[in-house]
CSV table of C-alpha atoms in Angstrom, one decimal:
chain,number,residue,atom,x,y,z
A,1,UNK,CA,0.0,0.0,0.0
A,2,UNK,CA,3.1,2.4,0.7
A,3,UNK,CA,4.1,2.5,-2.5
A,4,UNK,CA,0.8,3.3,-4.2
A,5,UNK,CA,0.3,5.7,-1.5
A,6,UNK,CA,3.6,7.3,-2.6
A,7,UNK,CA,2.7,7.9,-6.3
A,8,UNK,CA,-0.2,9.2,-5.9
A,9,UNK,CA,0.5,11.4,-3.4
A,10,UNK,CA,3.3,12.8,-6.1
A,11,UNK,CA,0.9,12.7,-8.8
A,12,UNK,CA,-1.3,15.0,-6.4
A,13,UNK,CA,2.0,17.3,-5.9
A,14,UNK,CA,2.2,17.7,-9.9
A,15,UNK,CA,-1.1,18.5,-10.7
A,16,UNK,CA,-1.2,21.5,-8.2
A,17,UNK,CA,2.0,22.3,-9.1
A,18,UNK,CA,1.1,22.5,-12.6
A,19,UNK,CA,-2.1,24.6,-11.9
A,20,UNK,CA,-1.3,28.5,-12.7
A,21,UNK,CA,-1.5,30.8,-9.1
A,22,UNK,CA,-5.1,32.3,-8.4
A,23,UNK,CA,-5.2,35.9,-9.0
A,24,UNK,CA,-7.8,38.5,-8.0
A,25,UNK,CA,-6.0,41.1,-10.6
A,26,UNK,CA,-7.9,41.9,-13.6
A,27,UNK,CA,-6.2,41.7,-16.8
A,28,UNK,CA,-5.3,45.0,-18.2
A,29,UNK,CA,-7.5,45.8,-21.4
A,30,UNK,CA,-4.8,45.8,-24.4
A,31,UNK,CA,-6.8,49.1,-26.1
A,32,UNK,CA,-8.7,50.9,-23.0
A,33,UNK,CA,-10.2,53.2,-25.6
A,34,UNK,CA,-11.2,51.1,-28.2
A,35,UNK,CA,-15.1,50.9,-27.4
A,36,UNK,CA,-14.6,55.3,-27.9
A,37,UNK,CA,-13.4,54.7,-31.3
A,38,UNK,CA,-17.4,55.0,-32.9
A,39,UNK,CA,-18.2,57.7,-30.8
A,40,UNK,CA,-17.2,61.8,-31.5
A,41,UNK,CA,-14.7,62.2,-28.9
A,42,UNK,CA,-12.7,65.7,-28.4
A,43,UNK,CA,-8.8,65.6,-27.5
A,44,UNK,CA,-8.2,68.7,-26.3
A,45,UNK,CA,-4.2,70.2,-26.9
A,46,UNK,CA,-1.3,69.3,-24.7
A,47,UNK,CA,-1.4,71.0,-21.9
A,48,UNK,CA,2.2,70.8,-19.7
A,49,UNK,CA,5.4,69.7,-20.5
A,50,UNK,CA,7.5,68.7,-17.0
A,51,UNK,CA,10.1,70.6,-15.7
A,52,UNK,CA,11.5,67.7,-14.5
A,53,UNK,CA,14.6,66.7,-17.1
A,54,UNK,CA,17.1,64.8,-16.0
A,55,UNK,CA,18.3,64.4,-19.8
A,56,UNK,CA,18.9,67.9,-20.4
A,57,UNK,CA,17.0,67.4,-23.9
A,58,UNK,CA,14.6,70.7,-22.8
A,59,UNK,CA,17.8,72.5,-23.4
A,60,UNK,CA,16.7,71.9,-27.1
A,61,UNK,CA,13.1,72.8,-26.9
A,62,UNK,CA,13.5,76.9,-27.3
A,63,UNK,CA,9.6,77.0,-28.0
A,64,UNK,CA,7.5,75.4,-25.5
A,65,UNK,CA,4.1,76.2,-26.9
A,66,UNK,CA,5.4,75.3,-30.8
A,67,UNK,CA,6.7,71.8,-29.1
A,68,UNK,CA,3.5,70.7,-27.7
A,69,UNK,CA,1.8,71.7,-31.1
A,70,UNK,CA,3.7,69.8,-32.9
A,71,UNK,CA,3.1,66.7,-30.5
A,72,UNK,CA,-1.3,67.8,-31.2
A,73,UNK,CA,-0.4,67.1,-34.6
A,74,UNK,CA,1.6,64.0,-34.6
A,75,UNK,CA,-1.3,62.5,-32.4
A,76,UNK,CA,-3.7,64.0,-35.0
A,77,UNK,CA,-2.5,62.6,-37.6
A,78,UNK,CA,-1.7,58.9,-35.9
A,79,UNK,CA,-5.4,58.9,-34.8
A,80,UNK,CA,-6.7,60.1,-38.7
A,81,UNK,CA,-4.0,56.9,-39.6
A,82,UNK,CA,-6.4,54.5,-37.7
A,83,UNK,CA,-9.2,56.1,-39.4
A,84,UNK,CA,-10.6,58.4,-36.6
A,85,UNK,CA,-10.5,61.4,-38.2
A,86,UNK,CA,-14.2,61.7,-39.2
A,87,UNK,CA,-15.5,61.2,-35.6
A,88,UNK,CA,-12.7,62.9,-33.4
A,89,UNK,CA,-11.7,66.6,-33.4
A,90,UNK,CA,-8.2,66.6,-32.0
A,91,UNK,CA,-6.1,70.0,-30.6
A,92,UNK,CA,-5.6,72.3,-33.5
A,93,UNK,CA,-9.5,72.5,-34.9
A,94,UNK,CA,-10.2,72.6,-30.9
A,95,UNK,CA,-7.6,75.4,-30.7
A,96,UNK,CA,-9.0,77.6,-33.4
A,97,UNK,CA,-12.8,76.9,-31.8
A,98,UNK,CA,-12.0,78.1,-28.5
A,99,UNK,CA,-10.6,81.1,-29.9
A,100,UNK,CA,-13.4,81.8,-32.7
A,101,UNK,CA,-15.7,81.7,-29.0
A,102,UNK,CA,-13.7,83.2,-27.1
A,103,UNK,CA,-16.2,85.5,-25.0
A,104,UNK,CA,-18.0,82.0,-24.2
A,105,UNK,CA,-15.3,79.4,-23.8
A,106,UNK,CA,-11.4,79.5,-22.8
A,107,UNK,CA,-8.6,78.9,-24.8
A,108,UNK,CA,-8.7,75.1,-24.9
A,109,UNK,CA,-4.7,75.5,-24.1
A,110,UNK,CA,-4.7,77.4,-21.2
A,111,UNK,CA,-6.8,75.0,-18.9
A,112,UNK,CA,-7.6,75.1,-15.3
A,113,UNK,CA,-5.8,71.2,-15.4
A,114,UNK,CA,-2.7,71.9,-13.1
A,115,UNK,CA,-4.2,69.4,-10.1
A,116,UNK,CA,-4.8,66.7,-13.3
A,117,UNK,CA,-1.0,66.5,-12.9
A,118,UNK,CA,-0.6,64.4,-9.5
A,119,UNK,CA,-2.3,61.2,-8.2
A,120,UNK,CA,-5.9,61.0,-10.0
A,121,UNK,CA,-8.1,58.0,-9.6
A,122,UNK,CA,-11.2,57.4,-12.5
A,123,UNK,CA,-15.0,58.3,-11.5
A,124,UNK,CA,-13.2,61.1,-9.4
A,125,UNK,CA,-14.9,64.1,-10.1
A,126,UNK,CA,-13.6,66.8,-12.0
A,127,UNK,CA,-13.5,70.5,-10.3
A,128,UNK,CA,-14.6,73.8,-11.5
A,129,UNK,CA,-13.4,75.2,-13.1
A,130,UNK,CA,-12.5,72.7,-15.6
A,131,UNK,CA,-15.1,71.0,-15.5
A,132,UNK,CA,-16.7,74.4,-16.8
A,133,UNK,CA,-13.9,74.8,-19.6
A,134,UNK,CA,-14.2,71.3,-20.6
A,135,UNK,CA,-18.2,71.1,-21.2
A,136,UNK,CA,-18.3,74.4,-23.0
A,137,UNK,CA,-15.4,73.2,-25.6
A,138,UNK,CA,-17.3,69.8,-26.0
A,139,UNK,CA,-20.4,71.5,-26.5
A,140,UNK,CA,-18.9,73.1,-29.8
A,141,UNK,CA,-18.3,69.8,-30.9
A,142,UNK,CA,-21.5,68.0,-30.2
A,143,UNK,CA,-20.1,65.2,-28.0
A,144,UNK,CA,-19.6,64.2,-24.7
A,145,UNK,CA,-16.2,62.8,-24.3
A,146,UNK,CA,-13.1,64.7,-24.1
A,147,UNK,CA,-9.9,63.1,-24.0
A,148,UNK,CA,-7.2,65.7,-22.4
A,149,UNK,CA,-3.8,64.9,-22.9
A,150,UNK,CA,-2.4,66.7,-19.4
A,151,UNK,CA,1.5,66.7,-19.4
A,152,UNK,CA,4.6,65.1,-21.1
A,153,UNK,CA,7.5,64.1,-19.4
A,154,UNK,CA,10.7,62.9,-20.3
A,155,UNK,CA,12.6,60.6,-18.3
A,156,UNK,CA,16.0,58.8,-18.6
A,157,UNK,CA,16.1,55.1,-18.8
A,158,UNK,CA,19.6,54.7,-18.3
A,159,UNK,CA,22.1,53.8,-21.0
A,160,UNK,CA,21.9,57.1,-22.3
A,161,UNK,CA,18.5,56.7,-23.5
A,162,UNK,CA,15.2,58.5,-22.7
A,163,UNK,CA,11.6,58.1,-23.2
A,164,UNK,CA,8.6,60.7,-23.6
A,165,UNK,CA,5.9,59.9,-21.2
A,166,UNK,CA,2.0,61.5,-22.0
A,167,UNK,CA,-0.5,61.6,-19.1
A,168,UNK,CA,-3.9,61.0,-20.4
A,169,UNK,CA,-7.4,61.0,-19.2
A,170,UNK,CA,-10.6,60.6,-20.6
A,171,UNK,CA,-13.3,63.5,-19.1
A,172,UNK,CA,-17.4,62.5,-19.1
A,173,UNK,CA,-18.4,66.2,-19.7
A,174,UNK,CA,-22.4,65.6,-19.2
A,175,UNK,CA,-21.2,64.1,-16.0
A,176,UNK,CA,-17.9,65.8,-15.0
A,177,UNK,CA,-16.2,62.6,-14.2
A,178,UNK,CA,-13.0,61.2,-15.0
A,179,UNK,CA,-13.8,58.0,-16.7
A,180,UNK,CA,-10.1,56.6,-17.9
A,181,UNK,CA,-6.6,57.7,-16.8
A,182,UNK,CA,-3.4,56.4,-18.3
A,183,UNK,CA,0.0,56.9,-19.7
A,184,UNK,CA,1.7,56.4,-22.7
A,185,UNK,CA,5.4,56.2,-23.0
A,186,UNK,CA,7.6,56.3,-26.2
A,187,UNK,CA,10.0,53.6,-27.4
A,188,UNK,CA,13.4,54.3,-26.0
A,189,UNK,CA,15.6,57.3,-27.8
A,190,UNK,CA,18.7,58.3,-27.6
A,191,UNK,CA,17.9,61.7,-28.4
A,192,UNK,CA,15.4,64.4,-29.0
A,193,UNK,CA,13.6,64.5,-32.4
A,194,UNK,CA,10.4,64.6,-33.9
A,195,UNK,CA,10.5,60.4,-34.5
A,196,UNK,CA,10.0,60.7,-30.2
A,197,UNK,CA,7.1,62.6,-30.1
A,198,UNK,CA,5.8,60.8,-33.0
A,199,UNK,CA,6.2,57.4,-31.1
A,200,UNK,CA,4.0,59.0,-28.3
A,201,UNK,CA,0.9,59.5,-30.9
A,202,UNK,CA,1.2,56.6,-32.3
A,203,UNK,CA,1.1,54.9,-28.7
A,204,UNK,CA,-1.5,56.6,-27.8
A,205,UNK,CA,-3.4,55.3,-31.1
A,206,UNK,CA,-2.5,52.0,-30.3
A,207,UNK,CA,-5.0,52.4,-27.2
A,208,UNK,CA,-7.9,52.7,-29.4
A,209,UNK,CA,-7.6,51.0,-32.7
A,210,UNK,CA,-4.6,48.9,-33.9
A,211,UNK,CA,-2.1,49.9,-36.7
């Protein structure tokens, strides 16, 4: 009997070592947006770009403002790529409609989103008044959603390379919640060029619809 005992006791030991550990962790969605991708959604301009730079690539950015432009186009044009453009209205069409209502609305790149920059949690509420600024841009527009990309960062990944990271989150206007917050890094560079910033949009695509 010992010896029957024996094996299946070790038959017991390989099943349960063979079964994968029980999680309670979701699995993280692959594209977070992609159920947005049929729906008009706004993404606002690029609001911040960190003072933090322990790269000294800002050294090379002499126009701020022009930078982050640049960056609303790259994702633009990513975002048309996937075949969004019909739907969405991305930063510089937002741009020129907060200006053409500019007694009604603010400059969709001068938003009250400083506090959007530190530890934000979805369904949290957003404050006037942003939550103001956000519902009258979207109201121009027709739709409800606005995706606001808040800050880029860049940050050094050692081995003299660096990465561009954009903070995202995804505003419910009608409700003034925060629905969705994420971030999307670059692939590693070992300097700063337009091919960075371009890897962010197309990131950033790749949360919605793939290539």
């Amino acid at each position: 009997m010992r010896p029957i005992f024996l094996i299946a006791a070790a038959a017991l030991s390989l099943a349960c070592a063979s079964k994968p550990p029980e999680t309670d962790a979701s699995p993280v969605p692959l594209r977070p947006l992609e159920r947005m991708a049929g729906q008009e959604i706004l993404v606002l301009p690029v609001q911040y770009l960190s003072g933090t730079d322990t790269l000294g690539w800002q050294q090379q950015i002499p126009n701020r403002a022009a930078f982050l432009a640049t960056l609303d186009d790259q994702i633009e044009a990513a975002m048309a790529a996937r075949g969004l453009g019909r739907a969405w209205t991305f930063g510089r069409e937002v741009e020129r409609a907060s200006k053409m209502n500019s007694i009604l609305i603010t400059d969709a790149r001068s938003l009250s989103a400083e506090w959007l920059r530190g530890r934000v949690l979805p369904d949290a509420s957003v404050r006037d008044p942003l939550a103001s600024q956000v519902r009258g841009l979207v109201g121009v527009k027709g739709s409800r959603y606005a995706l606001l990309p808040v800050e880029l960062r860049l940050e050094n990944r050692g081995r003299g390379t660096g990465v561009a990271i954009l903070r995202v989150v995804m505003i419910d206007s009608r409700m003034a919640l925060i629905r969705w917050v994420g971030e999307v890094a670059s692939d590693p560079m070992r300097t700063l060029s337009p091919a960075l910033t371009a890897s962010v949009a197309a990131h950033f695509a790749d949360l919605v619809l793939a290539p």
